[in-house]
PDB file of N, CA and C in Angstrom:
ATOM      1  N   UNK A   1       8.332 -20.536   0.231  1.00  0.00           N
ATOM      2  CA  UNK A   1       8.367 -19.197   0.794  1.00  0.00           C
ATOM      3  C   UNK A   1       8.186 -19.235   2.317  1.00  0.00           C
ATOM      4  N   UNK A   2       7.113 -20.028   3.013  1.00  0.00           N
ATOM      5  CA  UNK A   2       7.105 -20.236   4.226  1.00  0.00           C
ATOM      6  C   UNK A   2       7.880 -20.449   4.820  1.00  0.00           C
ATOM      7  N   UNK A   3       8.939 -21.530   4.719  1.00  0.00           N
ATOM      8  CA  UNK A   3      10.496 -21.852   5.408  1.00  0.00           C
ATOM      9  C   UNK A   3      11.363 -20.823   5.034  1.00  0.00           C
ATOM     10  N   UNK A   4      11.509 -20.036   4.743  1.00  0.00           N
ATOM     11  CA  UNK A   4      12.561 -18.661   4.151  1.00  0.00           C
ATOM     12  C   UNK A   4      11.919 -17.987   4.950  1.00  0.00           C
ATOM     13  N   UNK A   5      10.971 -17.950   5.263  1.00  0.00           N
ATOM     14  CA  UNK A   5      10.596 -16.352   6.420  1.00  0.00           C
ATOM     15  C   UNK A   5      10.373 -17.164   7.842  1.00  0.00           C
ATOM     16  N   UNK A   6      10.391 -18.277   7.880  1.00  0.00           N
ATOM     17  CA  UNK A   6      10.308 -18.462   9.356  1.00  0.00           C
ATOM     18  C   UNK A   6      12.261 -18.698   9.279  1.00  0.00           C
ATOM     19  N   UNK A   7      12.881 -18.774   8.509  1.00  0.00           N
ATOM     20  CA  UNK A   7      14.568 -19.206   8.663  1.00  0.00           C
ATOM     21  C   UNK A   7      14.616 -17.475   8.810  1.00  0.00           C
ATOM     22  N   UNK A   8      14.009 -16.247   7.973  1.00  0.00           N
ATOM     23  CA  UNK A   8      14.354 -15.238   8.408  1.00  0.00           C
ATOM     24  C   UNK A   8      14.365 -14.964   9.667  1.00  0.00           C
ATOM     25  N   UNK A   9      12.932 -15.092  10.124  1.00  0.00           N
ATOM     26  CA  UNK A   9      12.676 -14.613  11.541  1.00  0.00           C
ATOM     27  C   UNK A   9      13.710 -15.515  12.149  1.00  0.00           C
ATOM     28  N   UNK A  10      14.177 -16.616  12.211  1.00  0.00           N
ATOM     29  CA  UNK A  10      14.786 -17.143  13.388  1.00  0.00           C
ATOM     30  C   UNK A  10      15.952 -16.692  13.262  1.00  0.00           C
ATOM     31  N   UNK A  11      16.635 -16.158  11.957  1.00  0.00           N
ATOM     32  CA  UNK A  11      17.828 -15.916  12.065  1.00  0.00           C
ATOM     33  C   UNK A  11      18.445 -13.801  12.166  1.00  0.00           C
ATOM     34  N   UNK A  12      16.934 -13.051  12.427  1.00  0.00           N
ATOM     35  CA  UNK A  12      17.016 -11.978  12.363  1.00  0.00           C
ATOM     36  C   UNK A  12      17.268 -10.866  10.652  1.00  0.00           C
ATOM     37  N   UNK A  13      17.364 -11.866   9.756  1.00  0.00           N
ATOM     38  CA  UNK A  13      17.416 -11.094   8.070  1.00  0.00           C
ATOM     39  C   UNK A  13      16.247 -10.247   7.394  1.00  0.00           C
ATOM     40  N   UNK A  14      16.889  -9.438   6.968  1.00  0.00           N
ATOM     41  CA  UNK A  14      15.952  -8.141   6.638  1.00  0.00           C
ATOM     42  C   UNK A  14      15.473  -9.032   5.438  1.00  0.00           C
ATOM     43  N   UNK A  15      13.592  -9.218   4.617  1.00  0.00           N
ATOM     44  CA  UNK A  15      13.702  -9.736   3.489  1.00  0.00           C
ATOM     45  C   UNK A  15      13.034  -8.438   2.639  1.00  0.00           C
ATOM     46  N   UNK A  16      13.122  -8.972   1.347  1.00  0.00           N
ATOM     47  CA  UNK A  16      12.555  -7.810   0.490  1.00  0.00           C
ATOM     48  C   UNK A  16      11.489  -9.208  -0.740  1.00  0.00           C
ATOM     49  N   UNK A  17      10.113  -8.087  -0.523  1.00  0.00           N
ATOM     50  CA  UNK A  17       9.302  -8.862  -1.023  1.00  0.00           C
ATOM     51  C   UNK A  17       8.711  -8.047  -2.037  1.00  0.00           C
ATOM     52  N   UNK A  18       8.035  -8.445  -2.637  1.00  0.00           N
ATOM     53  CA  UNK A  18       6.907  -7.941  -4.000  1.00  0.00           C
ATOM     54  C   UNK A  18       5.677  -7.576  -3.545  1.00  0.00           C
ATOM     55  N   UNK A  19       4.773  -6.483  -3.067  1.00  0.00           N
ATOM     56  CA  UNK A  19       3.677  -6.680  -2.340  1.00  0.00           C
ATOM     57  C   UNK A  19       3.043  -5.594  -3.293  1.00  0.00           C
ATOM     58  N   UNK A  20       1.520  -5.849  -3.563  1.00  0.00           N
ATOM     59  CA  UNK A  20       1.148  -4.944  -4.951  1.00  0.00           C
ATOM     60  C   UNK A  20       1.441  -3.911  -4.586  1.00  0.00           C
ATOM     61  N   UNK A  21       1.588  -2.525  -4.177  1.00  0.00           N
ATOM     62  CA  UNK A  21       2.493  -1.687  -5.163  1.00  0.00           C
ATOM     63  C   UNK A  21       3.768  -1.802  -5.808  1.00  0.00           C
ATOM     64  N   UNK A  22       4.245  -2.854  -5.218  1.00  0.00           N
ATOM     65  CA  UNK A  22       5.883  -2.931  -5.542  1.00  0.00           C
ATOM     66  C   UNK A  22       6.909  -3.341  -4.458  1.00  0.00           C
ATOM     67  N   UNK A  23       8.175  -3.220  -4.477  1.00  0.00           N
ATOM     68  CA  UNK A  23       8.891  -4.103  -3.551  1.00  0.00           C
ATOM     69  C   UNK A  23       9.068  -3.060  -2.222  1.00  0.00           C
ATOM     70  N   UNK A  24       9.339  -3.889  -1.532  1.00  0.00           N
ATOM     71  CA  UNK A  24       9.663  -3.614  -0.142  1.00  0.00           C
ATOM     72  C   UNK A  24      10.554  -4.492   0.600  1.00  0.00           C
ATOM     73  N   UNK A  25      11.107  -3.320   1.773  1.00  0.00           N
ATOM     74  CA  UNK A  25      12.000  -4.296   2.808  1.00  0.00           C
ATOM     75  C   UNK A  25      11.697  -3.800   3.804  1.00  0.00           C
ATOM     76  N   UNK A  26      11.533  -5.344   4.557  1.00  0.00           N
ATOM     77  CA  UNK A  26      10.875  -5.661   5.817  1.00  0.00           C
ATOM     78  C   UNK A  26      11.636  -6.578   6.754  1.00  0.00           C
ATOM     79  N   UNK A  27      11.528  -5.744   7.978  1.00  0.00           N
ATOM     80  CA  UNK A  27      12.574  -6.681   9.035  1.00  0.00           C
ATOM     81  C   UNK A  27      11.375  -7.663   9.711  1.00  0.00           C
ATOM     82  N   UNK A  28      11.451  -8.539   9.326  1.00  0.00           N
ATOM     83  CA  UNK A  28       9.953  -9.684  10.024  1.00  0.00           C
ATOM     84  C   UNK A  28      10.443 -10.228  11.293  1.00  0.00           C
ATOM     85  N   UNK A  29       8.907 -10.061  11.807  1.00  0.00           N
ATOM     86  CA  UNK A  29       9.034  -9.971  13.195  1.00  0.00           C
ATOM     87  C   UNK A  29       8.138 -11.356  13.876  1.00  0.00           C
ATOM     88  N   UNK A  30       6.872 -11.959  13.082  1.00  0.00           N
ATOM     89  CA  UNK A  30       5.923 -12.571  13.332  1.00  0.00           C
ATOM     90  C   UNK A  30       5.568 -13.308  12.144  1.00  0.00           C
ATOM     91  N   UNK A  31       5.421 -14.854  12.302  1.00  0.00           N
ATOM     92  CA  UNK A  31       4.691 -15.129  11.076  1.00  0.00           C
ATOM     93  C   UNK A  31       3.623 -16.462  11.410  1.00  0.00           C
ATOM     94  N   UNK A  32       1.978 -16.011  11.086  1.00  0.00           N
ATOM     95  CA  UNK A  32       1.559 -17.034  11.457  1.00  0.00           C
ATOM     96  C   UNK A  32       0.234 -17.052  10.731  1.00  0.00           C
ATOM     97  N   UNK A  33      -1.225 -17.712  11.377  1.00  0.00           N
ATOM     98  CA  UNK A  33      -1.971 -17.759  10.891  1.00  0.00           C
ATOM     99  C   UNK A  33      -3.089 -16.643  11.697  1.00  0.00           C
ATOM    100  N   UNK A  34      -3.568 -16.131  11.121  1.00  0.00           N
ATOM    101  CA  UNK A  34      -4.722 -14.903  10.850  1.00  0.00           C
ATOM    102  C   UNK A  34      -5.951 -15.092  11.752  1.00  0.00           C
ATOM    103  N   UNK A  35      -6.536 -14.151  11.831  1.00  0.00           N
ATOM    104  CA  UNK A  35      -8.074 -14.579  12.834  1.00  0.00           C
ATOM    105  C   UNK A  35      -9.072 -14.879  12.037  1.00  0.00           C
ATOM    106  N   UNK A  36      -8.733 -14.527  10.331  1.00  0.00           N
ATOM    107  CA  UNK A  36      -9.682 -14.781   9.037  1.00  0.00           C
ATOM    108  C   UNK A  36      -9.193 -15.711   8.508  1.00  0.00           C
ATOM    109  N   UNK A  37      -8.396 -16.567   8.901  1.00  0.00           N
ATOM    110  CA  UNK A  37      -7.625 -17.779   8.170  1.00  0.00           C
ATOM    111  C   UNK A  37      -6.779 -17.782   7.379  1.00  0.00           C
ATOM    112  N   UNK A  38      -6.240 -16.427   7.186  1.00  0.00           N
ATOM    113  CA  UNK A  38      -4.895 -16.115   6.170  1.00  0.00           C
ATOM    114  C   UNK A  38      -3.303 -15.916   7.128  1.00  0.00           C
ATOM    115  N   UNK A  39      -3.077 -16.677   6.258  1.00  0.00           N
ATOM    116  CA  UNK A  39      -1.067 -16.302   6.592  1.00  0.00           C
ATOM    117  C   UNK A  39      -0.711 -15.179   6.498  1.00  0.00           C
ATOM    118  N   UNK A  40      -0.558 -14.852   7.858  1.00  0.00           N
ATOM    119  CA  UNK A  40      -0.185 -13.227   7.858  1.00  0.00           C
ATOM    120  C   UNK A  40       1.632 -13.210   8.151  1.00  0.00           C
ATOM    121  N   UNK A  41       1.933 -11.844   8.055  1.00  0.00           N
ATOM    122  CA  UNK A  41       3.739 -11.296   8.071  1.00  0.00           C
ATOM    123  C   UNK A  41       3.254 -10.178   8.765  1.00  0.00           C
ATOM    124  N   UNK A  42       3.592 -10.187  10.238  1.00  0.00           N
ATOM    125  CA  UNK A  42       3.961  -8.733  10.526  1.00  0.00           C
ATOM    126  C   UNK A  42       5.372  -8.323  10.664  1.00  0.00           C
ATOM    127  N   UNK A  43       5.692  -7.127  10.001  1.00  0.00           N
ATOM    128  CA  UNK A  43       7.231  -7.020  10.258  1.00  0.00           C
ATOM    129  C   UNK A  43       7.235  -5.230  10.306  1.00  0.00           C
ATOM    130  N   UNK A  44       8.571  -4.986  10.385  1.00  0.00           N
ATOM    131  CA  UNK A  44       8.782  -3.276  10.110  1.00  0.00           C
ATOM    132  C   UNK A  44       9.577  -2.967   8.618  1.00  0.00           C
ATOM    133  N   UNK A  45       8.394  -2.406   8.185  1.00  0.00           N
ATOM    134  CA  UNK A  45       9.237  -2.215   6.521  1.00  0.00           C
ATOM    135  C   UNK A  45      10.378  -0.780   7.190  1.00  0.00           C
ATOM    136  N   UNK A  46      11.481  -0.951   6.505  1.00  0.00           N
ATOM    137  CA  UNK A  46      12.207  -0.302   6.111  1.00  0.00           C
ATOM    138  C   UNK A  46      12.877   0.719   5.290  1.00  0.00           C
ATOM    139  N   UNK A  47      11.819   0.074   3.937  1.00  0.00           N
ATOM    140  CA  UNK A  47      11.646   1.081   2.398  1.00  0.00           C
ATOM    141  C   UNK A  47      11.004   0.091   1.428  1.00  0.00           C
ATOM    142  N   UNK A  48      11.141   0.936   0.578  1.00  0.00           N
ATOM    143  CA  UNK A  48      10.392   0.201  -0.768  1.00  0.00           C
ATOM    144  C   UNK A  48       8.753   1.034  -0.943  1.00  0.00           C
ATOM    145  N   UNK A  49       8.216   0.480  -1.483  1.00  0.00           N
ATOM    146  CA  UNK A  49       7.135   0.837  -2.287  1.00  0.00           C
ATOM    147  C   UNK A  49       5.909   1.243  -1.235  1.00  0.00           C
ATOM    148  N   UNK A  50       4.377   1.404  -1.064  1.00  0.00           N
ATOM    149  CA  UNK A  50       3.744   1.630  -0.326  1.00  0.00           C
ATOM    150  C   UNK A  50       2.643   2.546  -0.679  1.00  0.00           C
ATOM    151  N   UNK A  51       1.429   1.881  -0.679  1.00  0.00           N
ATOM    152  CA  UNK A  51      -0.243   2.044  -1.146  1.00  0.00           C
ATOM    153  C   UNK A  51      -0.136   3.271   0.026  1.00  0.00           C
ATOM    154  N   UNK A  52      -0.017   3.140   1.209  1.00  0.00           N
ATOM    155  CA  UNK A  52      -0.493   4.663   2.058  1.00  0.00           C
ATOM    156  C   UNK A  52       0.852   5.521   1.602  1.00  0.00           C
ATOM    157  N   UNK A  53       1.370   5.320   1.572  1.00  0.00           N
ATOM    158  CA  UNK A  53       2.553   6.518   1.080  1.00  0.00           C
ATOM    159  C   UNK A  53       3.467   6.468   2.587  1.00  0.00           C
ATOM    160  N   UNK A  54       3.104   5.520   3.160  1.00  0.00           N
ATOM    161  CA  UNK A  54       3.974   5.283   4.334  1.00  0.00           C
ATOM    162  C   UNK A  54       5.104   4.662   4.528  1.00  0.00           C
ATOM    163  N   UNK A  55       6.393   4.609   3.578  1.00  0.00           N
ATOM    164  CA  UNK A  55       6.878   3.702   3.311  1.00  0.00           C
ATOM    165  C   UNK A  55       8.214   3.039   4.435  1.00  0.00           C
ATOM    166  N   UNK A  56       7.565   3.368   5.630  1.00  0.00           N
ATOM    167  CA  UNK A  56       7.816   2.990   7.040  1.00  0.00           C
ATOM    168  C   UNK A  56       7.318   2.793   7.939  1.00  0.00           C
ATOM    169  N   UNK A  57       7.390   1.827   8.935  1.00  0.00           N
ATOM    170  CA  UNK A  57       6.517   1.603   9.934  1.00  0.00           C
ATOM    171  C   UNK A  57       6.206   0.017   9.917  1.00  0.00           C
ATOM    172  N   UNK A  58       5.087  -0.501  10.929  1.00  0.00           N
ATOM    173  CA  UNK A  58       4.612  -1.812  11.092  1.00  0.00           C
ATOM    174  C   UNK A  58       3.672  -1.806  10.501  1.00  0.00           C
ATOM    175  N   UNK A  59       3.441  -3.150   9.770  1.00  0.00           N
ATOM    176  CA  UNK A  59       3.001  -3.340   8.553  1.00  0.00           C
ATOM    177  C   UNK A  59       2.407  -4.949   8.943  1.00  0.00           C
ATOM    178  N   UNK A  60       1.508  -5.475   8.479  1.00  0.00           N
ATOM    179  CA  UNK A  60       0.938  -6.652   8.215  1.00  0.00           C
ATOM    180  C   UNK A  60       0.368  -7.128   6.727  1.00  0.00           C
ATOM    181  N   UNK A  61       1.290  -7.888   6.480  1.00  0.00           N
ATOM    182  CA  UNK A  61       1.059  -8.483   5.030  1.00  0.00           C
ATOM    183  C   UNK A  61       0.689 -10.012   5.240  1.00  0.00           C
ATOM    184  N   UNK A  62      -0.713  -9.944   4.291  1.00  0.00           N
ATOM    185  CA  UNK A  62      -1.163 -11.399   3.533  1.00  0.00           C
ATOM    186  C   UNK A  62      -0.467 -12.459   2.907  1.00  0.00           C
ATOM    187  N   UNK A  63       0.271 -13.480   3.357  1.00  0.00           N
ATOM    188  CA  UNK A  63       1.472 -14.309   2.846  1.00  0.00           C
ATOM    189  C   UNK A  63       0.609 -14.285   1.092  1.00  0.00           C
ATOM    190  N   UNK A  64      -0.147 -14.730   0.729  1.00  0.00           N
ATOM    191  CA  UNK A  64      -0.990 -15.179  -0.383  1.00  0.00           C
ATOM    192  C   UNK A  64      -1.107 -13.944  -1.459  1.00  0.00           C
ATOM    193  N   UNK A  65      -0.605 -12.591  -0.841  1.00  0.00           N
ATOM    194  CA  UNK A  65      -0.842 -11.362  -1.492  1.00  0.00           C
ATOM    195  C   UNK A  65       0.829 -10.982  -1.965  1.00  0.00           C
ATOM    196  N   UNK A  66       2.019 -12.424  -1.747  1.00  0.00           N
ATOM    197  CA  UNK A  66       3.613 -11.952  -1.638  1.00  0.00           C
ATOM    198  C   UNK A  66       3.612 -12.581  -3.327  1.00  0.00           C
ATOM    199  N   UNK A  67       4.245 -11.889  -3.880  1.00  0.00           N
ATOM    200  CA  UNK A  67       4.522 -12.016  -5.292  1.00  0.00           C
ATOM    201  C   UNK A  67       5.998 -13.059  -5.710  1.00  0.00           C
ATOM    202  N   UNK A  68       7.083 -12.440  -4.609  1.00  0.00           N
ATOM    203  CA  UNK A  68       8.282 -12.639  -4.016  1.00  0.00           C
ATOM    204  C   UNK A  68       8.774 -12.454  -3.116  1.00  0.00           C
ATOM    205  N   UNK A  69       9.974 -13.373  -2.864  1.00  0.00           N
ATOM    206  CA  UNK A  69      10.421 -13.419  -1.411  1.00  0.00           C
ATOM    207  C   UNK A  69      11.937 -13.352  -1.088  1.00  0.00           C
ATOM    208  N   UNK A  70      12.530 -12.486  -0.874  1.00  0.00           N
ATOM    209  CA  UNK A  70      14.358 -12.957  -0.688  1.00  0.00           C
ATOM    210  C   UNK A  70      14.539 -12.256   0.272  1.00  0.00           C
ATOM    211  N   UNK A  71      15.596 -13.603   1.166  1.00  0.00           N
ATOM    212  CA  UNK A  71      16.021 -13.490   2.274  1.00  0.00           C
ATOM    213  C   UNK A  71      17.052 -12.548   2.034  1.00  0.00           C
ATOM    214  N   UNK A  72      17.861 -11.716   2.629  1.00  0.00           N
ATOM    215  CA  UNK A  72      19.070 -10.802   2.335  1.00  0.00           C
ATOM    216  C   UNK A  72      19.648 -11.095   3.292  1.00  0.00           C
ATOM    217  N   UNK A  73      21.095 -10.518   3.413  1.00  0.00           N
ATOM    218  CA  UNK A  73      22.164 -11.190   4.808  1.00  0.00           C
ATOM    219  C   UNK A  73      22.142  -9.758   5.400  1.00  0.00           C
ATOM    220  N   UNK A  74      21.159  -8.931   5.347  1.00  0.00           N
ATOM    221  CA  UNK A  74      21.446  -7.731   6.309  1.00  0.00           C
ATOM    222  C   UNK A  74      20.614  -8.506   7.216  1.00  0.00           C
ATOM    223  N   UNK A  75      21.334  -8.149   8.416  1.00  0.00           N
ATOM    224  CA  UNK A  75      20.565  -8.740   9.902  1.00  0.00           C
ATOM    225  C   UNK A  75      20.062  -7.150  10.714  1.00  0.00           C
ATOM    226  N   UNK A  76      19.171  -8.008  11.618  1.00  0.00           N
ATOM    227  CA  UNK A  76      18.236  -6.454  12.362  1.00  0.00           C
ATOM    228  C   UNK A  76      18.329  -6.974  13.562  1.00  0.00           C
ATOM    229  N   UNK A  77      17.832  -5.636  14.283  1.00  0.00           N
ATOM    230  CA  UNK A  77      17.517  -6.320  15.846  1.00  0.00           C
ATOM    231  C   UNK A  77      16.115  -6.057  16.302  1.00  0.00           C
ATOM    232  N   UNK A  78      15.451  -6.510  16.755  1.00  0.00           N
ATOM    233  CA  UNK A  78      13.717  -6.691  17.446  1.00  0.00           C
ATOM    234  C   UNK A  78      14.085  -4.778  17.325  1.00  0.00           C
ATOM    235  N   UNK A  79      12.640  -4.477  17.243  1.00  0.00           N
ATOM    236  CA  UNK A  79      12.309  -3.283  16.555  1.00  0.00           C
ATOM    237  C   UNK A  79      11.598  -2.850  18.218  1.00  0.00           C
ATOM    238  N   UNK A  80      11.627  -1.432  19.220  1.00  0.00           N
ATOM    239  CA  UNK A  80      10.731  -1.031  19.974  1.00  0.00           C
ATOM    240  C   UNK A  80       9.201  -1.361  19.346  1.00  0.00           C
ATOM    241  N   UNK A  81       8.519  -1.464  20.249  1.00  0.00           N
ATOM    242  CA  UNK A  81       6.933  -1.344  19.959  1.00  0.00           C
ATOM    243  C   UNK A  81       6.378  -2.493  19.335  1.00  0.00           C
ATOM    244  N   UNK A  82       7.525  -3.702  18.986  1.00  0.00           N
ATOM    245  CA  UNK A  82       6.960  -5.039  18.579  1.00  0.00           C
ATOM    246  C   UNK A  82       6.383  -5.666  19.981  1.00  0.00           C
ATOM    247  N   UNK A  83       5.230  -6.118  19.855  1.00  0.00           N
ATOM    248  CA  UNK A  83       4.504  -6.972  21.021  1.00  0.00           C
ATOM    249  C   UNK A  83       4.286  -8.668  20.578  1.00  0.00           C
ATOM    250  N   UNK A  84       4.824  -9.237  21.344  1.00  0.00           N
ATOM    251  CA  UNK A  84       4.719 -10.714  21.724  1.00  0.00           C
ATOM    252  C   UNK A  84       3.564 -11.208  21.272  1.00  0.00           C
ATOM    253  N   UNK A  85       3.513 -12.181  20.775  1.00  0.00           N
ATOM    254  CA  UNK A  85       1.483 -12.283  20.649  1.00  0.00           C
ATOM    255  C   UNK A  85       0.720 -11.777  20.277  1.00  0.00           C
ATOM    256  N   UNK A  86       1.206 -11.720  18.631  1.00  0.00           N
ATOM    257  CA  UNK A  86       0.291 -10.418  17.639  1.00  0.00           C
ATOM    258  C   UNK A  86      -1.020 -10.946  18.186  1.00  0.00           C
ATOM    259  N   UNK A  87      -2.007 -10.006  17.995  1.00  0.00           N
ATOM    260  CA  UNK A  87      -3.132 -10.049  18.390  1.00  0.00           C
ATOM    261  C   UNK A  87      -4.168 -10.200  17.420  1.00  0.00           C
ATOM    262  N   UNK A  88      -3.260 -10.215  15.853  1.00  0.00           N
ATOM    263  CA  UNK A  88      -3.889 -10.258  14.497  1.00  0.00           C
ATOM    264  C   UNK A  88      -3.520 -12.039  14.457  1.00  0.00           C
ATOM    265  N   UNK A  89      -2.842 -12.669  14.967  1.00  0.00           N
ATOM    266  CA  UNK A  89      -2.805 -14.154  14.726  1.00  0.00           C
ATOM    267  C   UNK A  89      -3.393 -15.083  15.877  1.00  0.00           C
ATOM    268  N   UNK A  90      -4.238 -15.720  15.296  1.00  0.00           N
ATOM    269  CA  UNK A  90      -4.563 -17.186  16.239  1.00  0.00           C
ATOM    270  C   UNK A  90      -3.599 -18.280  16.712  1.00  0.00           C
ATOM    271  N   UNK A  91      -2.809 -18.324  15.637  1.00  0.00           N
ATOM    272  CA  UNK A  91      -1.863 -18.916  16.195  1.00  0.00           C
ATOM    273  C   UNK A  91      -0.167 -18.564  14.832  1.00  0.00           C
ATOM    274  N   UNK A  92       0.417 -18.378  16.063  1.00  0.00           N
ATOM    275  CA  UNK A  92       2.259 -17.833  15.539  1.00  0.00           C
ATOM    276  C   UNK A  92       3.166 -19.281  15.272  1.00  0.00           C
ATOM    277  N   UNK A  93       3.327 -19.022  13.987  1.00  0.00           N
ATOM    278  CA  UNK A  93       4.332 -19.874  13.403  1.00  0.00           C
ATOM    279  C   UNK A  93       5.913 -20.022  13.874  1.00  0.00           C
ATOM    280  N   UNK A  94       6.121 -18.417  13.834  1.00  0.00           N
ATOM    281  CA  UNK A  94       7.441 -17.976  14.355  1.00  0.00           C
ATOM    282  C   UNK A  94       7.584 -16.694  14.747  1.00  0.00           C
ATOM    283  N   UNK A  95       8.470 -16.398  15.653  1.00  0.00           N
ATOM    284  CA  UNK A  95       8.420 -15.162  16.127  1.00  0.00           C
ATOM    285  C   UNK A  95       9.577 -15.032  16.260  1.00  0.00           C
ATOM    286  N   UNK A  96       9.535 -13.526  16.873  1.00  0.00           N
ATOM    287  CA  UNK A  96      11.303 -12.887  17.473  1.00  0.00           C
ATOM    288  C   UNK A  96      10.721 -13.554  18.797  1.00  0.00           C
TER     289      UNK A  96
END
């Protein structure tokens, strides 16, 4: 799963994952390690499922909390309001 979302991020693909409420799609933007030691995903979901009822916006998901993972061939472009150097990771695996 790790090499599929850093091949996403490098190649710009929207993925759609399993995250407990249910699936979602997310244009990933960041993927690295956590300030609590977890593999984090920040990306911009797109649609799908969603515990706040928000089922849009920037989002940070727990790699360890992904049920599933598929890359899709819809491509995106860097989203306004994404910042360089999440501030939720110690250190970035991959980025836009």
């Amino acid at each position: 799963m790790r090499q599929e979302l850093i091949e996403a991020i490098k190649n710009q693909k929207v993925i759609r994952l399993h995250y407990s409420a249910g699936y979602r799609e997310v244009e990933p933007h960041a993927y690295g390690l956590g300030t609590s030691g977890n593999e984090l995903l920040r990306g911009y979901q797109i649609g799908g499922a969603s515990e706040s009822g928000a089922s849009q916006g920037w989002k940070l998901f727990k790699l360890d909390e992904i049920n599933s993972l598929d890359v899709t061939d819809t491509s995106f472009a860097e989203r306004n309001g994404y910042k360089k150097g999440d501030k939720a990771m110690d250190r970035i695996y991959a980025e836009l």
